[in-house]
Every structure is written in structure tokens, then in C-alpha cells.
Amino acid sequence: MIVGVALGLGASHRHTPDMPHQLSAAERDELRNLLKASMPVPEVKLEKEKISKEYLQKLIKMRPEACKINGKVIPSMVFCPTPKVNKDSFSWNCIRYSDLCDGHVDCPNEEDEESTFCMFQKLNNIEVNALRRSVDDIDRRVWPESQLKYN
């Protein structure tokens, strides 16, 4: 006979390989609760107050088109997807591309550090850095350092 623990539920069950194991009603409920708890919640993570999705969508449509500092458009900066909402006002944070997935929360609802996005962002950064190294290697082979003139 083989002794095993069924899915880490804490109860030891004896079963033989040729006899299927039947879960009790309590075990089924516990398993169902564990599965529900492990599923991601599709709700939008919101700052402090509950804000309806409709209200957020209206705010996003009101977002300025470009990040400006002292009236000058900064193309290397992007807006956080959701605004910072205060009691009577709202505003969007502008962040640099380098602020994305850097381990520091810059957006009010932490979108810049969201794990699924960051997984792809980090892969993208690895690809871009590999491409840069390849171009640098080609440049060095085509134009040796001794032939380069810097202004």
C-alpha cells in the first residue's frame, strides 16, 4: 500500500494505485477554496478609495496628450495609465521609460511595476541590449577605434 498526502490538504490518505481516491465533501470544499484563492482577481487595483471603472475611463479620456515640463514636451516620458485622484482633483504622473519595472512604484495604482507587464518589459530590454551590443561589435569591426575621430 502507498501512503500519500492529497494536494497538501493536510490529511494523509491511504490508497492503492489501482483504486481511485474519492475526496470527501470537506476535502472538495477545501480544494475549491484553495483554487479560488489562487486565481487572480480581475478587478482594477485602485488607490485608497473605490472608483468606478466608468469614472476612470472618463478621466483617461481627459488625459493630456504629451508630458510637459515647464511647458516643453518631453518625448522620453509617458503618462501613468490611471490618474492620481485626490478628493477634489486628479492628475497624471509622467514617468521616464527607465522608471518602468525598476522596483520603485511611480504610478498611483502601481501599473509601472505590474508583474505581467514587467516580465515582457524585462525581456524586451534584454533583446534591445543584445541588439545594441551586436551593433557595437559590427561598428568596431568596420571602423577600428584608431580610425574613429571624435569632435
mmCIF file of C-alpha atoms in Angstrom:
data_model
loop_
_atom_site.group_PDB
_atom_site.id
_atom_site.type_symbol
_atom_site.label_atom_id
_atom_site.label_comp_id
_atom_site.label_asym_id
_atom_site.label_seq_id
_atom_site.Cartn_x
_atom_site.Cartn_y
_atom_site.Cartn_z
ATOM 1 C CA MET A 1 0.000 0.000 0.000
ATOM 2 C CA ILE A 2 1.172 3.571 -0.789
ATOM 3 C CA VAL A 3 0.749 6.429 1.695
ATOM 4 C CA GLY A 4 0.452 9.966 0.315
ATOM 5 C CA VAL A 5 -0.768 13.442 1.095
ATOM 6 C CA ALA A 6 -3.529 14.617 -1.244
ATOM 7 C CA LEU A 7 -2.662 18.048 -2.673
ATOM 8 C CA GLY A 8 -1.164 19.279 0.580
ATOM 9 C CA LEU A 9 -4.563 19.452 2.267
ATOM 10 C CA GLY A 10 -3.016 18.242 5.465
ATOM 11 C CA ALA A 11 -4.830 14.911 5.683
ATOM 12 C CA SER A 12 -2.963 11.666 4.982
ATOM 13 C CA HIS A 13 -4.839 9.256 2.768
ATOM 14 C CA ARG A 14 -4.091 5.625 2.120
ATOM 15 C CA HIS A 15 -4.796 4.424 -1.368
ATOM 16 C CA THR A 16 -3.581 1.800 -3.728
ATOM 17 C CA PRO A 17 -2.513 2.611 -7.279
ATOM 18 C CA ASP A 18 -5.406 0.637 -8.766
ATOM 19 C CA MET A 19 -8.160 2.237 -6.632
ATOM 20 C CA PRO A 20 -9.132 5.839 -7.441
ATOM 21 C CA HIS A 21 -9.254 8.142 -4.415
ATOM 22 C CA GLN A 22 -12.591 9.769 -3.583
ATOM 23 C CA LEU A 23 -12.485 13.202 -1.937
ATOM 24 C CA SER A 24 -14.814 13.795 0.957
ATOM 25 C CA ALA A 25 -17.221 16.755 0.841
ATOM 26 C CA ALA A 26 -14.980 18.701 3.247
ATOM 27 C CA GLU A 27 -11.896 17.989 1.101
ATOM 28 C CA ARG A 28 -13.735 19.099 -2.058
ATOM 29 C CA ASP A 29 -14.765 22.356 -0.354
ATOM 30 C CA GLU A 30 -11.230 22.957 0.888
ATOM 31 C CA LEU A 31 -9.785 22.243 -2.564
ATOM 32 C CA ARG A 32 -12.364 24.549 -4.211
ATOM 33 C CA ASN A 33 -11.456 27.337 -1.744
ATOM 34 C CA LEU A 34 -7.729 26.847 -2.389
ATOM 35 C CA LEU A 35 -8.268 27.050 -6.144
ATOM 36 C CA LYS A 36 -10.435 30.171 -5.815
ATOM 37 C CA ALA A 37 -7.829 31.825 -3.577
ATOM 38 C CA SER A 38 -5.053 31.129 -6.086
ATOM 39 C CA MET A 39 -6.897 32.634 -9.071
ATOM 40 C CA PRO A 40 -6.048 36.233 -9.987
ATOM 41 C CA VAL A 41 -8.761 38.749 -9.241
ATOM 42 C CA PRO A 42 -9.732 40.649 -12.423
ATOM 43 C CA GLU A 43 -10.518 43.860 -10.530
ATOM 44 C CA VAL A 44 -8.599 47.047 -11.167
ATOM 45 C CA LYS A 45 -6.359 47.851 -8.196
ATOM 46 C CA LEU A 46 -7.390 51.304 -7.078
ATOM 47 C CA GLU A 47 -5.796 53.817 -4.758
ATOM 48 C CA LYS A 48 -7.426 54.327 -1.331
ATOM 49 C CA GLU A 49 -10.999 54.995 -2.483
ATOM 50 C CA LYS A 50 -13.200 52.791 -4.649
ATOM 51 C CA ILE A 51 -13.551 54.480 -8.024
ATOM 52 C CA SER A 52 -15.820 53.093 -10.711
ATOM 53 C CA LYS A 53 -14.264 51.851 -13.941
ATOM 54 C CA GLU A 54 -16.566 54.199 -15.869
ATOM 55 C CA TYR A 55 -15.242 57.210 -13.951
ATOM 56 C CA LEU A 56 -11.650 56.114 -14.590
ATOM 57 C CA GLN A 57 -12.370 55.710 -18.309
ATOM 58 C CA LYS A 58 -13.731 59.274 -18.412
ATOM 59 C CA LEU A 59 -10.620 60.541 -16.627
ATOM 60 C CA ILE A 60 -8.323 58.688 -19.028
ATOM 61 C CA LYS A 61 -10.044 60.372 -21.987
ATOM 62 C CA MET A 62 -9.258 63.703 -20.309
ATOM 63 C CA ARG A 63 -5.535 62.869 -20.032
ATOM 64 C CA PRO A 64 -3.228 65.345 -21.785
ATOM 65 C CA GLU A 65 -1.606 64.090 -24.991
ATOM 66 C CA ALA A 66 2.023 64.712 -24.036
ATOM 67 C CA CYS A 67 4.132 65.020 -20.904
ATOM 68 C CA LYS A 68 5.361 68.562 -20.431
ATOM 69 C CA ILE A 69 7.866 70.046 -18.048
ATOM 70 C CA ASN A 70 7.882 73.838 -17.843
ATOM 71 C CA GLY A 71 5.703 73.886 -20.979
ATOM 72 C CA LYS A 72 8.192 71.816 -23.011
ATOM 73 C CA VAL A 73 7.088 68.423 -24.421
ATOM 74 C CA ILE A 74 9.345 65.612 -23.205
ATOM 75 C CA PRO A 75 9.045 62.695 -25.701
ATOM 76 C CA SER A 76 11.039 60.315 -23.488
ATOM 77 C CA MET A 77 8.325 60.419 -20.808
ATOM 78 C CA VAL A 78 4.936 58.697 -20.666
ATOM 79 C CA PHE A 79 1.845 59.085 -18.517
ATOM 80 C CA CYS A 80 0.817 56.526 -15.934
ATOM 81 C CA PRO A 81 -2.323 54.726 -17.175
ATOM 82 C CA THR A 82 -4.510 55.965 -14.330
ATOM 83 C CA PRO A 83 -4.528 59.350 -12.643
ATOM 84 C CA LYS A 84 -3.679 60.213 -9.092
ATOM 85 C CA VAL A 85 -7.093 61.013 -7.621
ATOM 86 C CA ASN A 86 -7.454 63.397 -4.719
ATOM 87 C CA LYS A 87 -10.694 64.402 -3.051
ATOM 88 C CA ASP A 88 -11.392 67.296 -5.436
ATOM 89 C CA SER A 89 -8.885 66.852 -8.255
ATOM 90 C CA PHE A 90 -6.869 64.432 -10.327
ATOM 91 C CA SER A 91 -3.548 64.476 -12.154
ATOM 92 C CA TRP A 92 -1.364 62.122 -14.168
ATOM 93 C CA ASN A 93 2.211 61.314 -13.263
ATOM 94 C CA CYS A 94 4.736 61.486 -16.092
ATOM 95 C CA ILE A 95 7.450 58.875 -15.834
ATOM 96 C CA ARG A 96 10.541 58.023 -17.879
ATOM 97 C CA TYR A 97 10.760 54.722 -19.732
ATOM 98 C CA SER A 98 13.608 53.832 -17.387
ATOM 99 C CA ASP A 99 11.137 54.103 -14.469
ATOM 100 C CA LEU A 100 9.164 51.138 -15.821
ATOM 101 C CA CYS A 101 9.812 47.927 -13.888
ATOM 102 C CA ASP A 102 12.639 49.425 -11.847
ATOM 103 C CA GLY A 103 11.333 48.151 -8.493
ATOM 104 C CA HIS A 104 10.100 51.603 -7.423
ATOM 105 C CA VAL A 105 6.391 52.447 -7.637
ATOM 106 C CA ASP A 106 5.889 55.647 -9.655
ATOM 107 C CA CYS A 107 2.233 55.320 -10.731
ATOM 108 C CA PRO A 108 -0.655 55.718 -8.271
ATOM 109 C CA ASN A 109 -2.032 52.232 -8.906
ATOM 110 C CA GLU A 110 1.385 50.570 -9.334
ATOM 111 C CA GLU A 111 0.908 49.890 -13.061
ATOM 112 C CA ASP A 112 4.597 50.656 -13.734
ATOM 113 C CA GLU A 113 5.561 47.655 -11.572
ATOM 114 C CA GLU A 114 2.782 45.248 -12.629
ATOM 115 C CA SER A 115 4.324 41.767 -12.794
ATOM 116 C CA THR A 116 2.882 40.590 -16.126
ATOM 117 C CA PHE A 117 3.887 43.781 -17.923
ATOM 118 C CA CYS A 118 7.323 43.799 -16.299
ATOM 119 C CA MET A 119 8.024 40.246 -17.417
ATOM 120 C CA PHE A 120 7.683 41.381 -21.046
ATOM 121 C CA GLN A 121 9.413 44.715 -20.416
ATOM 122 C CA LYS A 122 12.465 42.941 -18.976
ATOM 123 C CA LEU A 123 12.563 40.516 -21.914
ATOM 124 C CA ASN A 124 12.303 43.466 -24.293
ATOM 125 C CA ASN A 125 15.186 45.226 -22.500
ATOM 126 C CA ILE A 126 17.331 42.089 -22.794
ATOM 127 C CA GLU A 127 16.621 41.931 -26.556
ATOM 128 C CA VAL A 128 17.361 45.640 -27.071
ATOM 129 C CA ASN A 129 20.614 45.409 -25.097
ATOM 130 C CA ALA A 130 21.703 42.346 -27.116
ATOM 131 C CA LEU A 131 20.952 44.255 -30.335
ATOM 132 C CA ARG A 132 22.985 47.253 -29.110
ATOM 133 C CA ARG A 133 25.958 45.008 -28.317
ATOM 134 C CA SER A 134 25.737 43.445 -31.791
ATOM 135 C CA VAL A 135 25.706 46.869 -33.472
ATOM 136 C CA ASP A 136 28.656 47.990 -31.326
ATOM 137 C CA ASP A 137 30.581 44.842 -32.324
ATOM 138 C CA ILE A 138 29.851 45.485 -36.024
ATOM 139 C CA ASP A 139 30.933 49.126 -35.650
ATOM 140 C CA ARG A 140 34.228 48.061 -34.055
ATOM 141 C CA ARG A 141 34.922 45.578 -36.852
ATOM 142 C CA VAL A 142 34.043 48.031 -39.639
ATOM 143 C CA TRP A 143 35.630 51.110 -38.060
ATOM 144 C CA PRO A 144 38.522 50.237 -35.755
ATOM 145 C CA GLU A 145 38.881 52.548 -32.751
ATOM 146 C CA SER A 146 42.076 54.047 -34.192
ATOM 147 C CA GLN A 147 40.176 55.329 -37.265
ATOM 148 C CA LEU A 148 37.351 56.994 -35.343
ATOM 149 C CA LYS A 149 37.598 60.737 -34.871
ATOM 150 C CA TYR A 150 35.527 62.372 -32.173
ATOM 151 C CA ASN A 151 34.501 66.016 -32.259
#
